[in-house]
Amino acid sequence: MKKRIMAMATTLALSAFIAGCSGSSSSKGESEGALTLKLAHSGSDTHQYQIGAAEFAKVVEEKSDGKIKVEIHGNATLGSEAEAIEQVIDGTIDMSVVAADSSLANTVPEMNLFGLPYIFDDREHVYSKLDGEPGKELLGLIDQNNMKGLGYWEVGFRHLTNNKKEINKPQDVEGLKIRVQPAPVWETHMKALGANPTPVAFNELYSALDQGVVDGQENPLPTIHSMKFYEVQKYVALTGHTYTPAVVIMSNNSWGKLDEDQQKVIEEAVEETKEYQRNFLEEKEQEIIAELKENGVTISEPDREAFKEATKDVKNALADQVPAELISEMESK
């Protein structure tokens, strides 16, 4: 009997010791007011998402005097973009950075807007809209889906690549199997050019290009460079057909747990990161073009007006998802 009592006492003491050890880190964090936010994205270590996420984490820590830290999970280690969005909605992760015109468009149909060809002329045109009322209106639509739309970073103007032939006019795209993002606007867009649209998850795209599952894809220059698509694509056509914002989203559950000062830190950090990332990527693009040429990639500058004419009816096919007045508001200067 005494042995059983002694054994129970020892077990209880050991359990208390283990509990104390396992809870010590958490207690220390709480006493110091420390908070860690988990941010997931699908880009590589040099992708636009990571450039933004790394700067954001640095700014957040500085502004909060080390009381808020951002834990970054890139390379789709926590799942695809679609899965990241679901995890933000259910609160499994705190934050993510996702392409506006991809999986996010399946949750917020109005985001299909950014898959519409040639509605923006240049960066200045894009920024005036994203930073103005139209951009705020779209962020408000995200807020209706158990997420907080915090702002826009950059993915960039998208260009067409393939491994078959140089592209200079719309007819050159006919018959090519082009990877598209999982949103209706992209299938409509590529069919207008006579291509065969083929959905492929972003984290599987390099393999699909390498194995010939698809002939080509379309993405901004920094993505083509950071994901090393140029290793399996001989031709890059600077079509600049659409512009993709990287949307910073946060779980409503996580956002609601922050006090006003913490929310202010996050909002200000998103804004400062936006400016930093935009400047960084604009300066980087000419370097990327030179590097692609050094790697044997053929760069062409197609007739944009011909591509614009060939895809002019894409917006009509999406009238039920993207209000005409929103398109008009974005197109106007």
C-alpha positions as a printed NumPy array, in Angstrom:
array([[  0.   ,   0.   ,   0.   ],
       [  2.802,   2.368,   0.99 ],
       [  4.588,   1.527,  -2.27 ],
       [  1.436,   2.38 ,  -4.286],
       [  1.017,   5.702,  -2.45 ],
       [  4.678,   6.557,  -2.994],
       [  4.389,   5.652,  -6.68 ],
       [  1.297,   7.835,  -7.094],
       [  3.018,  10.716,  -5.332],
       [  6.045,  10.367,  -7.587],
       [  3.835,  10.291, -10.69 ],
       [  1.933,  13.393,  -9.611],
       [  5.155,  15.243,  -8.836],
       [  6.619,  14.285, -12.216],
       [  3.429,  15.384, -14.028],
       [  3.494,  18.727, -12.257],
       [  7.151,  19.192, -13.2  ],
       [  6.475,  18.411, -16.889],
       [  3.439,  20.727, -16.957],
       [  5.508,  23.474, -15.409],
       [  8.269,  23.047, -17.98 ],
       [  5.894,  22.937, -20.955],
       [  4.046,  26.025, -19.799],
       [  7.071,  28.114, -18.915],
       [  7.654,  29.539, -22.407],
       [  4.005,  30.507, -22.825],
       [  3.878,  32.149, -19.413],
       [  7.004,  34.123, -20.127],
       [  5.498,  35.303, -23.425],
       [  2.289,  36.396, -21.739],
       [  4.078,  38.26 , -18.955],
       [  6.127,  40.166, -21.518],
       [  3.135,  40.751, -23.776],
       [  4.735,  38.743, -26.601],
       [  2.571,  37.556, -29.497],
       [  3.477,  35.383, -32.489],
       [  1.437,  35.536, -35.7  ],
       [  1.67 ,  32.684, -38.194],
       [  1.806,  33.842, -41.854],
       [  1.705,  31.264, -44.675],
       [  2.261,  31.702, -48.413],
       [  2.995,  29.547, -51.469],
       [  6.007,  31.399, -52.897],
       [  9.675,  30.422, -52.887],
       [ 12.321,  31.984, -50.665],
       [ 12.85 ,  34.746, -53.262],
       [  9.238,  35.141, -54.45 ],
       [  7.364,  38.448, -54.163],
       [  5.331,  37.019, -51.272],
       [  8.49 ,  36.271, -49.312],
       [ 10.015,  39.673, -50.09 ],
       [  6.899,  41.268, -48.618],
       [  6.529,  38.842, -45.724],
       [ 10.149,  39.239, -44.588],
       [  9.952,  43.037, -44.639],
       [  6.569,  42.937, -42.889],
       [  7.932,  40.724, -40.104],
       [ 10.856,  43.102, -39.593],
       [  8.662,  46.215, -39.485],
       [  6.13 ,  44.606, -37.129],
       [  8.841,  43.608, -34.675],
       [ 10.382,  47.089, -34.79 ],
       [  7.082,  48.921, -34.37 ],
       [  5.969,  46.692, -31.504],
       [  9.334,  46.812, -29.712],
       [  9.606,  43.061, -30.127],
       [  6.197,  42.335, -28.598],
       [  4.762,  41.005, -31.88 ],
       [  6.636,  38.531, -34.04 ],
       [  5.647,  37.095, -37.411],
       [  6.417,  33.435, -38.108],
       [  6.653,  32.906, -41.875],
       [  5.808,  29.579, -43.556],
       [  6.611,  29.833, -47.286],
       [  6.966,  27.367, -50.151],
       [  3.386,  26.115, -49.584],
       [  4.604,  24.144, -46.562],
       [  1.213,  24.648, -44.91 ],
       [ -0.749,  24.064, -48.125],
       [ -1.7  ,  25.655, -51.445],
       [ -3.161,  29.154, -51.74 ],
       [ -6.678,  27.74 , -51.685],
       [ -5.847,  25.815, -48.526],
       [ -4.202,  28.867, -46.95 ],
       [ -7.357,  30.901, -47.536],
       [ -9.469,  28.196, -45.887],
       [ -7.078,  28.097, -42.941],
       [ -7.315,  31.87 , -42.532],
       [-11.101,  31.683, -42.628],
       [-11.254,  28.953, -39.976],
       [ -8.498,  30.537, -37.889],
       [ -5.959,  27.716, -38.212],
       [ -3.377,  30.261, -39.359],
       [ -3.381,  33.972, -38.627],
       [ -2.388,  35.47 , -41.974],
       [ -1.602,  34.777, -45.608],
       [ -0.586,  36.582, -48.792],
       [ -2.48 ,  35.418, -51.887],
       [ -2.997,  36.407, -55.506],
       [ -6.168,  38.441, -55.935],
       [ -7.116,  36.775, -59.228],
       [ -6.559,  33.148, -58.235],
       [ -8.129,  31.154, -55.393],
       [ -9.268,  34.337, -53.646],
       [-11.528,  35.03 , -56.634],
       [-13.398,  31.809, -55.852],
       [-14.273,  33.237, -52.427],
       [-14.657,  36.863, -53.52 ],
       [-15.883,  36.726, -57.186],
       [-15.243,  40.429, -57.743],
       [-11.514,  39.68 , -57.552],
       [-11.874,  38.107, -61.02 ],
       [-11.514,  41.731, -62.074],
       [ -7.733,  41.34 , -61.958],
       [ -7.86 ,  38.537, -64.515],
       [ -9.475,  40.834, -67.079],
       [ -6.953,  41.696, -69.798],
       [ -5.593,  45.179, -70.398],
       [ -7.688,  47.205, -67.966],
       [ -4.525,  48.807, -66.546],
       [ -1.971,  50.729, -68.6  ],
       [  0.952,  50.942, -66.208],
       [  1.993,  50.853, -62.558],
       [  0.84 ,  54.393, -61.838],
       [ -2.632,  53.541, -63.136],
       [ -2.786,  50.4  , -60.967],
       [ -1.56 ,  52.096, -57.806],
       [ -4.005,  54.983, -58.119],
       [ -6.868,  52.459, -58.073],
       [ -5.575,  50.035, -55.435],
       [ -4.702,  52.884, -53.076],
       [ -7.98 ,  54.689, -53.751],
       [-11.653,  53.96 , -53.26 ],
       [-11.937,  51.004, -55.691],
       [ -9.214,  49.149, -53.786],
       [-10.842,  49.876, -50.438],
       [-14.176,  48.661, -51.788],
       [-12.662,  45.302, -52.752],
       [-11.002,  44.91 , -49.351],
       [-14.418,  45.483, -47.811],
       [-15.765,  42.506, -49.758],
       [-13.042,  40.313, -48.26 ],
       [-14.206,  41.41 , -44.805],
       [-17.566,  39.761, -45.48 ],
       [-15.951,  36.307, -45.621],
       [-14.623,  35.899, -42.07 ],
       [-11.34 ,  37.492, -43.13 ],
       [ -9.784,  40.916, -42.734],
       [ -8.448,  42.452, -45.965],
       [ -5.407,  44.402, -44.797],
       [ -4.01 ,  45.736, -48.047],
       [ -2.194,  45.086, -51.306],
       [  1.38 ,  44.085, -51.948],
       [  2.583,  43.244, -55.43 ],
       [  2.825,  40.212, -57.659],
       [  3.02 ,  42.365, -60.793],
       [  2.17 ,  42.628, -64.482],
       [  1.861,  39.165, -65.975],
       [  3.631,  37.905, -69.093],
       [  3.277,  34.773, -71.206],
       [  5.957,  32.064, -71.421],
       [  6.161,  28.775, -73.301],
       [  8.59 ,  26.116, -74.494],
       [  7.39 ,  25.807, -78.104],
       [  7.797,  29.068, -80.021],
       [  8.316,  32.816, -79.894],
       [  5.094,  34.758, -79.4  ],
       [  4.61 ,  38.079, -81.173],
       [  0.909,  38.086, -82.041],
       [ -2.278,  36.481, -80.644],
       [ -2.3  ,  33.808, -83.359],
       [  0.996,  32.459, -81.991],
       [ -0.79 ,  31.35 , -78.814],
       [ -3.315,  29.134, -80.637],
       [ -3.178,  25.476, -79.624],
       [ -0.713,  25.93 , -76.781],
       [ -1.522,  24.249, -73.452],
       [ -1.271,  27.134, -71.025],
       [ -1.427,  26.674, -67.255],
       [ -4.111,  28.867, -65.723],
       [ -4.993,  29.794, -62.181],
       [ -8.082,  28.157, -60.627],
       [-10.515,  30.981, -61.428],
       [-13.088,  31.163, -64.279],
       [-11.705,  34.376, -65.751],
       [ -8.465,  32.671, -66.764],
       [-10.103,  29.937, -68.8  ],
       [-12.15 ,  32.566, -70.633],
       [ -9.061,  34.684, -71.16 ],
       [ -6.937,  31.908, -72.675],
       [ -9.735,  30.509, -74.807],
       [-10.105,  33.969, -76.351],
       [ -6.517,  33.552, -77.597],
       [ -7.165,  30.037, -78.888],
       [ -5.063,  28.398, -76.178],
       [ -6.   ,  25.289, -74.207],
       [ -6.296,  26.447, -70.569],
       [ -5.116,  23.852, -68.052],
       [ -5.486,  24.466, -64.287],
       [ -2.367,  23.539, -62.292],
       [ -1.634,  24.374, -58.654],
       [  1.135,  26.955, -58.341],
       [  3.347,  24.719, -56.191],
       [  3.123,  22.017, -58.887],
       [  3.738,  24.313, -61.853],
       [  7.495,  23.836, -62.297],
       [  7.058,  20.068, -62.532],
       [  4.14 ,  20.451, -64.956],
       [  6.281,  22.629, -67.232],
       [  9.292,  20.337, -66.938],
       [  7.279,  17.204, -67.73 ],
       [  5.347,  18.789, -70.605],
       [  1.963,  18.569, -68.897],
       [  1.557,  22.161, -70.091],
       [  3.485,  24.081, -72.765],
       [  3.507,  27.382, -70.952],
       [  2.204,  29.641, -68.239],
       [  1.795,  33.323, -67.441],
       [  3.255,  35.206, -64.486],
       [  5.179,  38.384, -63.683],
       [  8.925,  38.526, -64.338],
       [  9.864,  38.299, -60.64 ],
       [  7.813,  35.094, -60.354],
       [  9.33 ,  33.599, -63.515],
       [ 12.735,  34.372, -62.027],
       [ 12.182,  33.384, -58.386],
       [ 10.448,  30.106, -59.23 ],
       [ 13.105,  29.327, -61.906],
       [ 10.51 ,  28.769, -64.617],
       [ 13.094,  30.039, -67.124],
       [ 14.912,  26.722, -66.665],
       [ 12.038,  24.925, -68.41 ],
       [ 10.688,  27.724, -70.653],
       [ 12.614,  28.989, -73.683],
       [ 10.361,  31.916, -74.615],
       [  9.045,  34.897, -72.651],
       [  6.599,  37.287, -74.31 ],
       [  6.209,  40.615, -72.489],
       [  2.456,  40.806, -72.985],
       [  1.714,  42.622, -69.7  ],
       [ -1.853,  41.382, -70.109],
       [ -2.977,  41.734, -66.477],
       [ -1.744,  43.015, -63.139],
       [ -1.975,  40.841, -60.016],
       [ -2.024,  42.349, -56.539],
       [ -0.869,  40.223, -53.615],
       [ -3.644,  40.577, -51.055],
       [ -2.71 ,  40.448, -47.365],
       [ -5.468,  38.693, -45.449],
       [ -5.924,  37.922, -41.757],
       [ -8.286,  35.699, -39.83 ],
       [-11.142,  37.665, -38.254],
       [-10.58 ,  35.588, -35.141],
       [ -6.914,  36.626, -34.948],
       [ -7.667,  40.255, -35.789],
       [-10.321,  40.43 , -33.071],
       [ -7.844,  39.28 , -30.436],
       [ -5.551,  42.251, -31.094],
       [ -5.977,  45.447, -29.109],
       [ -6.153,  48.81 , -30.924],
       [ -2.42 ,  49.482, -30.626],
       [ -1.571,  46.051, -32.01 ],
       [ -4.004,  46.476, -34.898],
       [ -2.4  ,  49.826, -35.689],
       [  1.05 ,  48.195, -35.789],
       [ -0.181,  45.568, -38.263],
       [ -1.931,  48.095, -40.513],
       [  1.045,  50.459, -40.585],
       [  3.448,  47.592, -41.268],
       [  1.335,  46.368, -44.209],
       [  1.37 ,  49.899, -45.66 ],
       [  5.121,  50.42 , -45.213],
       [  5.85 ,  47.006, -46.7  ],
       [  3.726,  47.881, -49.728],
       [  5.922,  50.868, -50.576],
       [  9.138,  48.95 , -49.944],
       [  8.12 ,  45.958, -52.057],
       [  6.83 ,  48.028, -54.984],
       [ 10.104,  49.95 , -55.244],
       [ 12.202,  46.806, -54.847],
       [ 10.388,  44.907, -57.598],
       [ 10.36 ,  47.774, -60.09 ],
       [ 14.139,  48.121, -59.805],
       [ 14.576,  44.35 , -60.083],
       [ 12.75 ,  43.796, -63.374],
       [ 15.462,  45.083, -65.733],
       [ 18.024,  42.936, -63.943],
       [ 15.746,  39.923, -64.396],
       [ 15.363,  40.505, -68.159],
       [ 19.153,  40.648, -68.534],
       [ 19.578,  37.468, -66.499],
       [ 16.927,  35.599, -68.501],
       [ 18.734,  36.486, -71.734],
       [ 22.006,  35.253, -70.23 ],
       [ 20.26 ,  31.947, -69.552],
       [ 19.304,  31.563, -73.204],
       [ 15.701,  32.745, -72.951],
       [ 14.251,  34.529, -75.988],
       [ 12.44 ,  37.723, -74.956],
       [  9.812,  39.187, -77.3  ],
       [  7.697,  42.324, -77.092],
       [  4.366,  41.451, -78.751],
       [  1.835,  43.834, -80.241],
       [ -0.159,  44.703, -77.095],
       [ -2.95 ,  46.359, -79.07 ],
       [ -3.512,  43.164, -81.061],
       [ -3.721,  41.154, -77.832],
       [ -6.056,  43.736, -76.346],
       [ -8.367,  43.496, -79.357],
       [ -8.339,  39.674, -79.286],
       [ -9.394,  39.584, -75.629],
       [-11.797,  42.525, -75.534],
       [-14.887,  40.335, -74.945],
       [-13.515,  38.543, -71.877],
       [-15.088,  41.131, -69.578],
       [-18.529,  40.421, -71.052],
       [-18.256,  36.741, -70.142],
       [-17.809,  37.686, -66.486],
       [-20.575,  40.253, -66.196],
       [-22.354,  38.156, -63.545],
       [-19.268,  38.106, -61.304],
       [-17.656,  41.493, -61.795],
       [-20.017,  44.506, -61.877],
       [-19.622,  46.652, -64.984],
       [-19.363,  49.808, -62.877],
       [-16.398,  48.34 , -60.977],
       [-14.607,  47.511, -64.219],
       [-15.307,  51.004, -65.537],
       [-14.051,  52.551, -62.318],
       [-10.804,  50.579, -62.51 ],
       [-10.23 ,  51.307, -66.208],
       [-10.744,  55.066, -65.934],
       [ -7.784,  57.373, -65.354]])
